[in-house]
Amino acid sequence: MDRSSLFQLIQEQLDPDNTGFIAVENFTSLVEHHELQLDPSKLDMLLALVQSNEEGQVCYQELIELMSSKRSSSFRRAIANGRRTLQREILLDETGLGLYKRFVRYVAYEILPCETDRRWYFHQNRLCPPPVFIAVVTIVQIIVFMCYGIMLNKWVLQTYQPDFMKSPLVYHPGHRAQVWRFFSYMFMHVGLEQLGFNALLQLMIGVPLEMVHGILRISLLYMAGVLAGSLTVSITDMRAPVVGGSGGVYALCSAHLANVVMNWAGMRCPYKLLRMILALVCMSSEVGRAVWLRFSPPLPSSGPQPSFMAHLSGAVVGISMGLLILRSYEESLQKQCSWWVIVFSFITFLLFAIFWNIFAYELLGVQIPPPP
C-alpha cells in the first residue's frame, strides 16, 4: 500500500466526516488489521503518538505529518514529557547493519540524549546533503597552512616570520577596517601543532554535529564563534593580532560538552566521563599554550603575539547559543523565546564591538603596533 492510498484509507474509514480527528480505538484497529508498509521506527512513532494522547483521539493532520517524515509539535512535547511507549529494543541492539549505518548509529548515540530521537534520526538519515561545511573549512585551513609553510619554509611558530603576518587573512588591529579579516583569520595558524589540534577537534566533533543538526545550524554556530573571537580580541586585547580557527572550534566543543553534561543520564556514548576529562584537559592545555605565547614568547618578535581571547569567547558562544541549538533537535529555533534572547544579546555585542573599533582606539590613545 503506497502512502497516498494509506492516507485515503485513513480519511475514508476513520474520519469520513472530515472532523480532523481519529479515535484512538479506530487507529489502533487499523494498525492491527492492516499491513502498513512503514519502517519499524515510524510505526513505533505512530503508536507512541496514540499512547501519548489523553483525550482519546488523534489529530489527522499530525498523523499525516508524522507519516510524511515530519514530527508535529504535539508529538515533540510527548517525547519531551516522556509520555511514550517504545515497543522494540533499543537502537544499539540492532544487528546486520552495514558500515555506513553503523557509523550513523554511532553518531546518534554520540550526539543525541533521547532514544526516540536517536531512532528517528537513524531511520531518517540520508546521505544528502552530506556534512560538507566542517570538511571544507578543514581542507582550506590545511591548504593555506601548507602554502605558507612551503613559501616561508617554516612549519612551527610561523607568526615569527614577518611575511606570515603580512597575509591579507590575518586579523591585525592596524587593518581592522578590512572587515573580512574578522572572519578570514580562521584559515591561518601559528604552526603545525595548532592546526593539528583544531583540525582534529573539528572533524571529531564538528562532523557528527553537522550530520545530526545540519549545515545551517553548525555553520552558524562555528562562524558566530569565529566572529566573537576576533571582536572580543579587538575589545580586550587591543594591540594583539589573531590567527587560527580556535573561536569556531571552541564554540563547537563547548556546546557539545555542555549538551553532554545537561543530558548526562540520557547520553549513551561510551566512556563519556573519560572522554570529557580528556577534552577539557586538551582544551585547557591549548589555552595555556596560547597564553604563554602571548605574554612569554620563546623568541623575540617585532610585535605582539596572537591573542588567546578568541578561545574563551568561542567557548562562551558555544555554551550560550550552541547549547540551545543542540538541545533543540528538529525544533524550530524561531519559535523559542530563549533563542531570540540569545540572538538579541549577540547583535547587541556586535553593535557595541563595531562602535568600539571605530571610536575607542583613538579615544583611549591606544598605541597600535604598525601593520607588517
mmCIF file of C-alpha atoms in Angstrom, residues 110-357:
data_model
loop_
_atom_site.group_PDB
_atom_site.id
_atom_site.type_symbol
_atom_site.label_atom_id
_atom_site.label_comp_id
_atom_site.label_asym_id
_atom_site.label_seq_id
_atom_site.Cartn_x
_atom_site.Cartn_y
_atom_site.Cartn_z
ATOM 1 C CA GLU A 110 27.328 10.313 20.354
ATOM 2 C CA ILE A 111 25.145 13.390 19.883
ATOM 3 C CA LEU A 112 21.528 12.720 20.926
ATOM 4 C CA PRO A 113 20.425 12.074 24.533
ATOM 5 C CA CYS A 114 16.960 10.603 23.813
ATOM 6 C CA GLU A 115 16.366 7.087 22.475
ATOM 7 C CA THR A 116 13.350 8.252 20.480
ATOM 8 C CA ASP A 117 15.400 10.999 18.840
ATOM 9 C CA ARG A 118 18.224 8.582 18.163
ATOM 10 C CA ARG A 119 15.955 6.116 16.404
ATOM 11 C CA TRP A 120 14.185 8.859 14.499
ATOM 12 C CA TYR A 121 17.494 10.243 13.253
ATOM 13 C CA PHE A 122 18.804 6.753 12.434
ATOM 14 C CA HIS A 123 15.859 5.867 10.212
ATOM 15 C CA GLN A 124 15.507 9.319 8.633
ATOM 16 C CA ASN A 125 19.203 9.878 7.928
ATOM 17 C CA ARG A 126 20.151 10.450 4.307
ATOM 18 C CA LEU A 127 23.496 10.920 2.574
ATOM 19 C CA CYS A 128 22.246 14.168 1.020
ATOM 20 C CA PRO A 129 23.141 16.789 1.960
ATOM 21 C CA PRO A 130 26.482 15.497 3.271
ATOM 22 C CA PRO A 131 28.293 17.204 6.172
ATOM 23 C CA VAL A 132 30.433 19.383 3.921
ATOM 24 C CA PHE A 133 30.906 22.595 5.927
ATOM 25 C CA ILE A 134 33.356 21.305 8.532
ATOM 26 C CA ALA A 135 35.175 19.214 5.922
ATOM 27 C CA VAL A 136 35.585 22.175 3.541
ATOM 28 C CA VAL A 137 36.773 24.522 6.305
ATOM 29 C CA THR A 138 39.338 21.969 7.482
ATOM 30 C CA ILE A 139 40.625 21.310 3.953
ATOM 31 C CA VAL A 140 41.003 25.033 3.229
ATOM 32 C CA GLN A 141 42.856 25.537 6.522
ATOM 33 C CA ILE A 142 45.269 22.727 5.662
ATOM 34 C CA ILE A 143 45.849 24.053 2.134
ATOM 35 C CA VAL A 144 46.513 27.607 3.370
ATOM 36 C CA PHE A 145 48.877 26.298 6.038
ATOM 37 C CA MET A 146 50.812 24.193 3.540
ATOM 38 C CA CYS A 147 51.097 27.096 1.104
ATOM 39 C CA TYR A 148 52.601 29.389 3.752
ATOM 40 C CA GLY A 149 54.744 26.579 5.133
ATOM 41 C CA ILE A 150 56.291 25.954 1.716
ATOM 42 C CA MET A 151 56.617 29.668 0.948
ATOM 43 C CA LEU A 152 58.242 30.535 4.291
ATOM 44 C CA ASN A 153 59.999 27.181 4.823
ATOM 45 C CA LYS A 154 58.726 27.319 8.370
ATOM 46 C CA TRP A 155 56.212 24.878 9.918
ATOM 47 C CA VAL A 156 56.122 25.927 13.592
ATOM 48 C CA LEU A 157 55.731 29.372 15.161
ATOM 49 C CA GLN A 158 55.020 30.886 11.783
ATOM 50 C CA THR A 159 53.921 34.172 13.347
ATOM 51 C CA TYR A 160 57.598 34.948 13.995
ATOM 52 C CA GLN A 161 58.050 35.199 10.238
ATOM 53 C CA PRO A 162 57.247 38.797 9.119
ATOM 54 C CA ASP A 163 55.873 37.665 5.779
ATOM 55 C CA PHE A 164 53.328 35.500 7.579
ATOM 56 C CA MET A 165 51.820 38.485 9.392
ATOM 57 C CA LYS A 166 51.597 40.371 6.091
ATOM 58 C CA SER A 167 48.948 37.955 4.900
ATOM 59 C CA PRO A 168 45.606 39.574 3.980
ATOM 60 C CA LEU A 169 43.903 36.827 6.009
ATOM 61 C CA VAL A 170 45.404 37.662 9.419
ATOM 62 C CA TYR A 171 43.418 39.913 11.752
ATOM 63 C CA HIS A 172 45.642 42.815 12.802
ATOM 64 C CA PRO A 173 44.331 45.823 14.768
ATOM 65 C CA GLY A 174 46.025 48.127 12.268
ATOM 66 C CA HIS A 175 43.921 46.605 9.492
ATOM 67 C CA ARG A 176 40.618 46.357 11.355
ATOM 68 C CA ALA A 177 38.894 48.485 8.702
ATOM 69 C CA GLN A 178 39.251 45.482 6.386
ATOM 70 C CA VAL A 179 36.149 43.703 7.615
ATOM 71 C CA TRP A 180 36.871 40.317 6.049
ATOM 72 C CA ARG A 181 39.829 39.865 8.407
ATOM 73 C CA PHE A 182 37.405 39.377 11.324
ATOM 74 C CA PHE A 183 36.489 36.072 9.619
ATOM 75 C CA SER A 184 39.417 35.112 7.392
ATOM 76 C CA TYR A 185 41.891 34.776 10.275
ATOM 77 C CA MET A 186 40.364 31.341 10.947
ATOM 78 C CA PHE A 187 42.320 29.958 7.964
ATOM 79 C CA MET A 188 45.732 30.975 9.386
ATOM 80 C CA HIS A 189 47.505 29.054 12.161
ATOM 81 C CA VAL A 190 50.508 29.675 14.384
ATOM 82 C CA GLY A 191 52.069 26.354 13.463
ATOM 83 C CA LEU A 192 51.597 22.679 12.838
ATOM 84 C CA GLU A 193 50.551 21.908 16.407
ATOM 85 C CA GLN A 194 47.723 24.464 16.463
ATOM 86 C CA LEU A 195 46.464 23.353 13.064
ATOM 87 C CA GLY A 196 46.565 19.691 14.086
ATOM 88 C CA PHE A 197 44.659 20.344 17.302
ATOM 89 C CA ASN A 198 41.949 22.410 15.627
ATOM 90 C CA ALA A 199 41.556 20.076 12.650
ATOM 91 C CA LEU A 200 41.284 17.007 14.880
ATOM 92 C CA LEU A 201 38.599 18.534 17.101
ATOM 93 C CA GLN A 202 36.696 19.938 14.124
ATOM 94 C CA LEU A 203 36.487 16.567 12.454
ATOM 95 C CA MET A 204 35.834 14.501 15.589
ATOM 96 C CA ILE A 205 33.121 16.761 16.992
ATOM 97 C CA GLY A 206 32.029 19.002 14.133
ATOM 98 C CA VAL A 207 31.245 16.317 11.556
ATOM 99 C CA PRO A 208 28.875 14.308 13.842
ATOM 100 C CA LEU A 209 27.217 17.535 14.955
ATOM 101 C CA GLU A 210 26.695 18.622 11.355
ATOM 102 C CA MET A 211 25.318 15.191 10.403
ATOM 103 C CA VAL A 212 22.649 15.469 13.104
ATOM 104 C CA HIS A 213 21.856 19.178 13.216
ATOM 105 C CA GLY A 214 22.540 20.175 9.619
ATOM 106 C CA ILE A 215 24.901 22.526 7.850
ATOM 107 C CA LEU A 216 22.895 25.706 8.582
ATOM 108 C CA ARG A 217 22.937 25.404 12.366
ATOM 109 C CA ILE A 218 26.507 24.187 12.694
ATOM 110 C CA SER A 219 27.922 26.737 10.247
ATOM 111 C CA LEU A 220 26.040 29.467 12.132
ATOM 112 C CA LEU A 221 27.493 28.272 15.431
ATOM 113 C CA TYR A 222 31.030 27.976 14.052
ATOM 114 C CA MET A 223 31.041 31.366 12.329
ATOM 115 C CA ALA A 224 29.481 33.039 15.380
ATOM 116 C CA GLY A 225 32.388 31.694 17.437
ATOM 117 C CA VAL A 226 34.896 32.944 14.865
ATOM 118 C CA LEU A 227 33.373 36.429 14.724
ATOM 119 C CA ALA A 228 33.008 36.644 18.506
ATOM 120 C CA GLY A 229 36.672 35.676 18.828
ATOM 121 C CA SER A 230 38.071 38.485 16.703
ATOM 122 C CA LEU A 231 35.678 41.070 18.118
ATOM 123 C CA THR A 232 36.495 40.099 21.694
ATOM 124 C CA VAL A 233 40.215 40.450 20.981
ATOM 125 C CA SER A 234 39.610 43.893 19.444
ATOM 126 C CA ILE A 235 37.979 44.952 22.730
ATOM 127 C CA THR A 236 40.022 43.190 25.433
ATOM 128 C CA ASP A 237 43.474 42.837 23.826
ATOM 129 C CA MET A 238 43.539 45.803 21.512
ATOM 130 C CA ARG A 239 47.177 45.559 20.375
ATOM 131 C CA ALA A 240 47.145 41.867 19.515
ATOM 132 C CA PRO A 241 46.550 40.150 16.165
ATOM 133 C CA VAL A 242 44.524 36.940 15.832
ATOM 134 C CA VAL A 243 45.133 33.752 13.850
ATOM 135 C CA GLY A 244 43.603 30.287 13.963
ATOM 136 C CA GLY A 245 40.130 28.765 13.969
ATOM 137 C CA SER A 246 40.026 28.291 17.722
ATOM 138 C CA GLY A 247 36.971 30.537 18.182
ATOM 139 C CA GLY A 248 34.823 28.302 15.994
ATOM 140 C CA VAL A 249 36.375 25.080 17.306
ATOM 141 C CA TYR A 250 35.779 26.025 20.934
ATOM 142 C CA ALA A 251 32.202 27.023 20.115
ATOM 143 C CA LEU A 252 31.539 23.517 18.784
ATOM 144 C CA CYS A 253 33.385 21.746 21.602
ATOM 145 C CA SER A 254 31.892 23.723 24.467
ATOM 146 C CA ALA A 255 28.379 23.351 23.029
ATOM 147 C CA HIS A 256 28.799 19.585 22.720
ATOM 148 C CA LEU A 257 30.328 19.191 26.177
ATOM 149 C CA ALA A 258 27.626 21.349 27.745
ATOM 150 C CA ASN A 259 24.964 19.271 25.987
ATOM 151 C CA VAL A 260 26.511 16.080 27.370
ATOM 152 C CA VAL A 261 26.562 17.495 30.900
ATOM 153 C CA MET A 262 22.989 18.788 30.714
ATOM 154 C CA ASN A 263 21.757 15.399 29.462
ATOM 155 C CA TRP A 264 24.211 13.183 31.329
ATOM 156 C CA ALA A 265 21.725 10.463 32.237
ATOM 157 C CA GLY A 266 20.421 10.115 28.675
ATOM 158 C CA MET A 267 23.764 10.120 26.858
ATOM 159 C CA ARG A 268 24.937 6.657 25.845
ATOM 160 C CA CYS A 269 28.309 7.479 24.256
ATOM 161 C CA PRO A 270 30.980 5.082 25.585
ATOM 162 C CA TYR A 271 33.450 6.273 28.234
ATOM 163 C CA LYS A 272 31.765 9.659 28.321
ATOM 164 C CA LEU A 273 33.407 10.745 31.607
ATOM 165 C CA LEU A 274 36.905 9.825 30.444
ATOM 166 C CA ARG A 275 36.362 11.456 27.074
ATOM 167 C CA MET A 276 35.052 14.642 28.690
ATOM 168 C CA ILE A 277 38.064 14.835 31.012
ATOM 169 C CA LEU A 278 40.464 14.348 28.091
ATOM 170 C CA ALA A 279 38.659 17.006 26.040
ATOM 171 C CA LEU A 280 38.807 19.511 28.905
ATOM 172 C CA VAL A 281 42.489 18.763 29.522
ATOM 173 C CA CYS A 282 43.330 19.247 25.823
ATOM 174 C CA MET A 283 41.319 22.446 25.549
ATOM 175 C CA SER A 284 42.829 23.847 28.760
ATOM 176 C CA SER A 285 46.333 22.945 27.556
ATOM 177 C CA GLU A 286 45.745 24.746 24.272
ATOM 178 C CA VAL A 287 44.511 27.860 26.091
ATOM 179 C CA GLY A 288 47.506 27.716 28.432
ATOM 180 C CA ARG A 289 49.862 27.423 25.485
ATOM 181 C CA ALA A 290 48.208 30.419 23.800
ATOM 182 C CA VAL A 291 48.582 32.498 26.999
ATOM 183 C CA TRP A 292 52.261 31.533 27.205
ATOM 184 C CA LEU A 293 52.910 32.506 23.583
ATOM 185 C CA ARG A 294 51.069 35.805 24.114
ATOM 186 C CA PHE A 295 52.975 37.000 27.191
ATOM 187 C CA SER A 296 56.186 34.938 27.288
ATOM 188 C CA PRO A 297 57.132 34.106 23.694
ATOM 189 C CA PRO A 298 60.163 31.818 23.354
ATOM 190 C CA LEU A 299 61.739 34.049 20.698
ATOM 191 C CA PRO A 300 61.960 37.834 20.276
ATOM 192 C CA SER A 301 59.357 39.250 17.945
ATOM 193 C CA SER A 302 58.757 42.559 16.267
ATOM 194 C CA GLY A 303 55.213 42.852 17.622
ATOM 195 C CA PRO A 304 52.644 41.340 19.994
ATOM 196 C CA GLN A 305 51.825 37.663 19.625
ATOM 197 C CA PRO A 306 48.302 36.454 18.693
ATOM 198 C CA SER A 307 45.760 36.730 21.481
ATOM 199 C CA PHE A 308 44.174 33.820 23.349
ATOM 200 C CA MET A 309 40.843 35.586 23.944
ATOM 201 C CA ALA A 310 39.298 34.003 20.832
ATOM 202 C CA HIS A 311 39.374 30.638 22.619
ATOM 203 C CA LEU A 312 37.418 31.951 25.586
ATOM 204 C CA SER A 313 34.861 33.904 23.589
ATOM 205 C CA GLY A 314 34.261 30.869 21.367
ATOM 206 C CA ALA A 315 33.545 28.795 24.456
ATOM 207 C CA VAL A 316 31.046 31.398 25.680
ATOM 208 C CA VAL A 317 29.257 31.340 22.312
ATOM 209 C CA GLY A 318 29.105 27.555 22.433
ATOM 210 C CA ILE A 319 27.665 27.386 25.941
ATOM 211 C CA SER A 320 25.031 30.048 25.218
ATOM 212 C CA MET A 321 23.992 29.843 21.583
ATOM 213 C CA GLY A 322 25.336 26.363 20.884
ATOM 214 C CA LEU A 323 23.679 24.622 23.798
ATOM 215 C CA LEU A 324 20.274 25.837 22.653
ATOM 216 C CA ILE A 325 20.957 24.753 19.061
ATOM 217 C CA LEU A 326 21.968 21.239 20.104
ATOM 218 C CA ARG A 327 19.151 20.882 22.606
ATOM 219 C CA SER A 328 16.509 21.821 20.041
ATOM 220 C CA TYR A 329 16.920 18.873 17.698
ATOM 221 C CA GLU A 330 14.392 19.109 14.835
ATOM 222 C CA GLU A 331 12.604 22.013 16.526
ATOM 223 C CA SER A 332 12.208 25.465 15.088
ATOM 224 C CA LEU A 333 14.531 27.881 16.859
ATOM 225 C CA GLN A 334 12.418 30.832 15.730
ATOM 226 C CA LYS A 335 9.558 29.747 17.989
ATOM 227 C CA GLN A 336 11.654 29.753 21.155
ATOM 228 C CA CYS A 337 11.879 32.877 23.276
ATOM 229 C CA SER A 338 15.308 31.927 24.635
ATOM 230 C CA TRP A 339 16.671 31.804 21.081
ATOM 231 C CA TRP A 340 15.635 35.397 20.416
ATOM 232 C CA VAL A 341 17.153 36.493 23.727
ATOM 233 C CA ILE A 342 20.483 34.989 22.693
ATOM 234 C CA VAL A 343 20.270 36.467 19.179
ATOM 235 C CA PHE A 344 19.454 39.899 20.635
ATOM 236 C CA SER A 345 22.415 39.620 23.034
ATOM 237 C CA PHE A 346 24.775 38.649 20.219
ATOM 238 C CA ILE A 347 23.571 41.516 17.999
ATOM 239 C CA THR A 348 23.986 43.939 20.913
ATOM 240 C CA PHE A 349 27.545 42.713 21.415
ATOM 241 C CA LEU A 350 28.174 43.024 17.669
ATOM 242 C CA LEU A 351 26.974 46.638 17.546
ATOM 243 C CA PHE A 352 28.999 47.526 20.641
ATOM 244 C CA ALA A 353 32.113 45.973 19.120
ATOM 245 C CA ILE A 354 31.607 47.888 15.857
ATOM 246 C CA PHE A 355 31.387 51.228 17.671
ATOM 247 C CA TRP A 356 34.340 50.249 19.846
ATOM 248 C CA ASN A 357 36.504 49.541 16.822
#
